[in-house]
Short mmCIF file of C-alpha atoms in Angstrom, two decimals:
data_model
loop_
_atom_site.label_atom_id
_atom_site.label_comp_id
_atom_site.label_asym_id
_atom_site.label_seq_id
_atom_site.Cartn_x
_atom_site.Cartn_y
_atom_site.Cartn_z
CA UNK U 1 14.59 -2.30 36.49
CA UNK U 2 14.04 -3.73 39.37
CA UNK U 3 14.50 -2.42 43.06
CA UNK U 4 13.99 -4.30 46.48
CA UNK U 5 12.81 -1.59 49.28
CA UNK U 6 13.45 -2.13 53.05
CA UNK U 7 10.47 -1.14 55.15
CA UNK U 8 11.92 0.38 58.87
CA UNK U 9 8.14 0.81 59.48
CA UNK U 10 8.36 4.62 58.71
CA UNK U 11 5.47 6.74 57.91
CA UNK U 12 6.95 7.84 54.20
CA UNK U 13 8.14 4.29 53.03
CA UNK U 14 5.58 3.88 50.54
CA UNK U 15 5.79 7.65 49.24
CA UNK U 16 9.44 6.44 48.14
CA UNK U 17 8.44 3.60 46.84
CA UNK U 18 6.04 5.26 44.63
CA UNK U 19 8.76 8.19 43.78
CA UNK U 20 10.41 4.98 42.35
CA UNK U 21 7.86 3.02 40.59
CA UNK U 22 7.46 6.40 38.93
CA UNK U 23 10.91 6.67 37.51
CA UNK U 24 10.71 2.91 36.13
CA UNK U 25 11.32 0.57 39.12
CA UNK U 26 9.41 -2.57 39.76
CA UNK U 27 9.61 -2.45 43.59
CA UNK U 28 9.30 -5.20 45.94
CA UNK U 29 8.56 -4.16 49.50
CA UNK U 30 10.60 -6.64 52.44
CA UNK U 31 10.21 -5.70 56.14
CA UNK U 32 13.50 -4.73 58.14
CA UNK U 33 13.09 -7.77 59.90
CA UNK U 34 12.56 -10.18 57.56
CA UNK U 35 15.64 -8.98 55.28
CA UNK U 36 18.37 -11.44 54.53
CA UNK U 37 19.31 -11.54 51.13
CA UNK U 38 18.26 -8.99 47.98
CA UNK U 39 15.73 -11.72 46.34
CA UNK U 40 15.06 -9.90 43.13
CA UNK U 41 18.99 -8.65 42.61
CA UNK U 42 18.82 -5.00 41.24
CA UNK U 43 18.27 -1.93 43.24
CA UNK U 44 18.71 -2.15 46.70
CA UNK U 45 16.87 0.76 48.92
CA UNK U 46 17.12 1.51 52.20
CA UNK U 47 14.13 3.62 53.76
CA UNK U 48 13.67 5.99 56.06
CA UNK U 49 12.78 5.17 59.50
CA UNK U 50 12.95 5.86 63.08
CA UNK U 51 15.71 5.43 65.84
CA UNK U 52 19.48 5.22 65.69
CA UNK U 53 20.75 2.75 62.84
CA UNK U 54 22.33 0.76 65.59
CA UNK U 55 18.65 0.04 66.37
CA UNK U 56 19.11 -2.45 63.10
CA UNK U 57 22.51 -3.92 63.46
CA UNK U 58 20.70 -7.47 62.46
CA UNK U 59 20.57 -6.56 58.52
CA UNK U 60 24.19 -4.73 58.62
CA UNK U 61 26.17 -7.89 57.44
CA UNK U 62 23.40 -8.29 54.65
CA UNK U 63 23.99 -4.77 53.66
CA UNK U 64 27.75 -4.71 53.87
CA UNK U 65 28.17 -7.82 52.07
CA UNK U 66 25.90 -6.27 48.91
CA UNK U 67 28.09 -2.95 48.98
CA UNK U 68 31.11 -5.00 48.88
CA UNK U 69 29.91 -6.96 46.19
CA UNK U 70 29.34 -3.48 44.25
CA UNK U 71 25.88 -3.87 43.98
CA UNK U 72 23.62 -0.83 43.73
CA UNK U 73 22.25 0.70 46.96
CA UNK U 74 19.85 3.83 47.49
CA UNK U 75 19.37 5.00 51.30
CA UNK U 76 17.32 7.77 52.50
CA UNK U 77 17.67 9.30 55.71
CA UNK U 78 17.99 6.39 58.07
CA UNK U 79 19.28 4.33 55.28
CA UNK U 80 21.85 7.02 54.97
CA UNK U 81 22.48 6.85 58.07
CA UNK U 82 22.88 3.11 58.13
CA UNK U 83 25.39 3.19 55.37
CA UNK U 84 28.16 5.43 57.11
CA UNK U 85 27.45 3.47 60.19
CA UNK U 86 28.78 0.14 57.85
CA UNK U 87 31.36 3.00 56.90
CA UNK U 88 32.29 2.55 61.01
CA UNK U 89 31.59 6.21 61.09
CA UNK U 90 29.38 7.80 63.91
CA UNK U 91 25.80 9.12 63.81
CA UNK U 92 25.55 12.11 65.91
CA UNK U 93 22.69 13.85 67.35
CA UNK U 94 22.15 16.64 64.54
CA UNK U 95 23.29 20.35 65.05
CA UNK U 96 19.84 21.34 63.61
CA UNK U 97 17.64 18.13 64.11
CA UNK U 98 14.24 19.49 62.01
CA UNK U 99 10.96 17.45 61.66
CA UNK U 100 9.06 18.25 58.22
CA UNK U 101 11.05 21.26 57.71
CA UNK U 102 12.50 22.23 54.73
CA UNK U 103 16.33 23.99 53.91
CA UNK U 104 17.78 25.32 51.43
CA UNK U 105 20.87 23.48 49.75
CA UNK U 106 23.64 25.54 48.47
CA UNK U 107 24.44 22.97 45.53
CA UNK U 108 27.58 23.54 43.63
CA UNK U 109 27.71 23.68 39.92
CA UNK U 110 29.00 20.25 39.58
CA UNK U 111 25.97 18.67 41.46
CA UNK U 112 23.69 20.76 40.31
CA UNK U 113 24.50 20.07 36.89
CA UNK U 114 24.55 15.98 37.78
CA UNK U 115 20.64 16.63 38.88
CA UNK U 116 20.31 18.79 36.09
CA UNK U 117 18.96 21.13 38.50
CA UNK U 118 18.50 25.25 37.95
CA UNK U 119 17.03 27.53 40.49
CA UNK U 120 17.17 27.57 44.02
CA UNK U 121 17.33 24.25 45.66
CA UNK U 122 15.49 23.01 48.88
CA UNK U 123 14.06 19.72 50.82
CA UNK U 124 12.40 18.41 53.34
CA UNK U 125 14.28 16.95 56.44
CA UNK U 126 12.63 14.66 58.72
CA UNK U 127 15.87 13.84 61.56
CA UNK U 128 17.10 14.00 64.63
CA UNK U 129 20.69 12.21 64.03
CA UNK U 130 23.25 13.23 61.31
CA UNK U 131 26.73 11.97 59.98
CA UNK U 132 29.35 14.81 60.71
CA UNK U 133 31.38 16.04 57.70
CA UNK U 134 34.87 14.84 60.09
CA UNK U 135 33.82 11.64 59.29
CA UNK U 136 36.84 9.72 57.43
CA UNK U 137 36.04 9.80 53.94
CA UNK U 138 36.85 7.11 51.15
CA UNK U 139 38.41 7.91 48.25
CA UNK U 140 35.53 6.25 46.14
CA UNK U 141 32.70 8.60 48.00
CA UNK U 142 31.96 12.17 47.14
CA UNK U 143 29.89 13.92 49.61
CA UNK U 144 27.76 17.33 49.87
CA UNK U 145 28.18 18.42 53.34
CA UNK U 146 26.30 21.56 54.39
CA UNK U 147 26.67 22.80 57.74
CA UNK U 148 29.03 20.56 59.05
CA UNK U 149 26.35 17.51 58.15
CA UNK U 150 26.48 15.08 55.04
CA UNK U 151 23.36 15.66 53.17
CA UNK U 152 23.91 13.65 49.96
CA UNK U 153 26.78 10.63 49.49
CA UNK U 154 27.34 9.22 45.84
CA UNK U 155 29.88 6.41 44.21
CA UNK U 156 29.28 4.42 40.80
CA UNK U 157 27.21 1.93 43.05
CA UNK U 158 25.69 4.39 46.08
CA UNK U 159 23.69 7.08 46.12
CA UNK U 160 22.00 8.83 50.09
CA UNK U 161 20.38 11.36 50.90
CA UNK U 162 20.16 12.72 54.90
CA UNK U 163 16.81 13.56 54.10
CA UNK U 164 13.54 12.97 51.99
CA UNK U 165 13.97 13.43 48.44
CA UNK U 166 9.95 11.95 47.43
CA UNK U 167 8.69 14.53 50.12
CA UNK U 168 6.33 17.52 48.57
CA UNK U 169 8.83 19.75 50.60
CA UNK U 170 11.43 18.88 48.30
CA UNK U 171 11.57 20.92 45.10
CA UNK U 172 13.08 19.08 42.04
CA UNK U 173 11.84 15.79 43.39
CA UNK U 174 11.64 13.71 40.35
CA UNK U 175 15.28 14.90 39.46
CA UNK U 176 16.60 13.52 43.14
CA UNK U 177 14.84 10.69 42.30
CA UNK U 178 16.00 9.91 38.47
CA UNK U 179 19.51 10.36 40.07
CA UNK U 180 18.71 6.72 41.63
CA UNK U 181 19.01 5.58 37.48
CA UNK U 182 22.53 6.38 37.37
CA UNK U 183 23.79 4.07 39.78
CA UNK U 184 21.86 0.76 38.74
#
C-alpha cells in the first residue's frame, strides 16, 4: 500500500511515518509547501504540525478536491484539524489545550470493538486548538467527541485523530494505527 505523508515541519512527523511503514505502508514524505497533487495515489496523510490550519490555506483546494474524489485521507492533530476546517467548521482554542499529556478516552463499545481494543484507553495530546462537538455534522461522518471536543472522525474514506496516535503516550498504538488499513 502506498501512502503520501504531508510534512507541516512538526517535531513527530517522522514517528508517524514510521507507525505507518510499520503497519505496511510505503510512505513518501512531501513538504506542506511543495504539495499539489497526491503523486503516488493511495493513502493520503496529513501530519501534525504547528499553528492554526488557516496557517495552510494554500494546500486546502488540493485536499478538498482528493476528499471529494473519495480518496483515502488520514489526519492527525493538525491534519484533523485541517479537515473540519475544509468541513467550513471552526477550530477553537481548546477547553483543555495539553502539551505531551496524556487522557483517558471513554470509548464506547462500538469503537472499541472497531480498534479491537480492551482495557482502559488513553493518548497523548499535543494541542492548543480543537474542533467543538456543535460543529454541523455530515451524515457520512461519525465522530467521538469527549468533553465537548472531537477526538476521533471516521467515514469509508477518512479517518482523524485530535491527537497523536504513534506517540509512546498512547496505549494501543499499533491498533490506532492498523485502523488507517480500513479506509484505503
Amino acid at each position: 500500500m502506498k501512502a503520501t505523508f504531508i510534512d507541516f515541519d512538526d517535531s513527530f512527523s517522522f514517528n508517524v511515518v514510521q507507525e505507518l511503514m510499520l503497519i505496511g505502508f510505503d510512505v513518501s514524505v512531501v513538504h506542506w509547501e511543495d504539495y499539489e497533487t497526491n503523486p503516488n495515489g493511495g493513502l493520503l496523510v496529513f501530519g501534525p504540525g504547528p499553528g492554526h490550519p488557516d496557517d495552510y490555506l494554500k494546500i486546502f483546494s488540493h485536499l478538498r478536491d482528493w476528499i471529494d474524489r473519495g480518496r483515502p485521507f488520514f489526519g492527525v492533530c493538525l491534519g484533523h484539524q485541517i479537515f473540519w476546517r475544509l468541513q467550513e467548521e471552526v477550530v477553537v482554542r481548546s477547553k483543555h489545550p495539553l502539551h505531551g499529556q496524556r487522557i483517558r478516552l471513554d470509548l464506547p463499545s462500538t469503537w472499541r470493538d472497531w480498534l479491537n481494543i480492551e482495557g482502559e484507553v488513553y493518548v497523548q495530546r499535543y494541542n492548543s486548538l480543537a474542533v467543538p462537538a456543535s460543529s454541523r455534522f455530515s451524515p457520512n461522518l461519525e465522530n467521538y467527541i469527549q468533553d465537548d471536543e472531537i477526538l476521533i472522525t471516521r467515514s469509508s474514506h477518512i479517518l482523524t485523530y485530535q491527537f497523536h496516535p504513534e506517540s509512546v503516550g498512547t496505549t494501543f498504538r499499533t491498533n490506532f494505527m492498523r485502523a488507517v488499513c480500513s479506509i484505503v
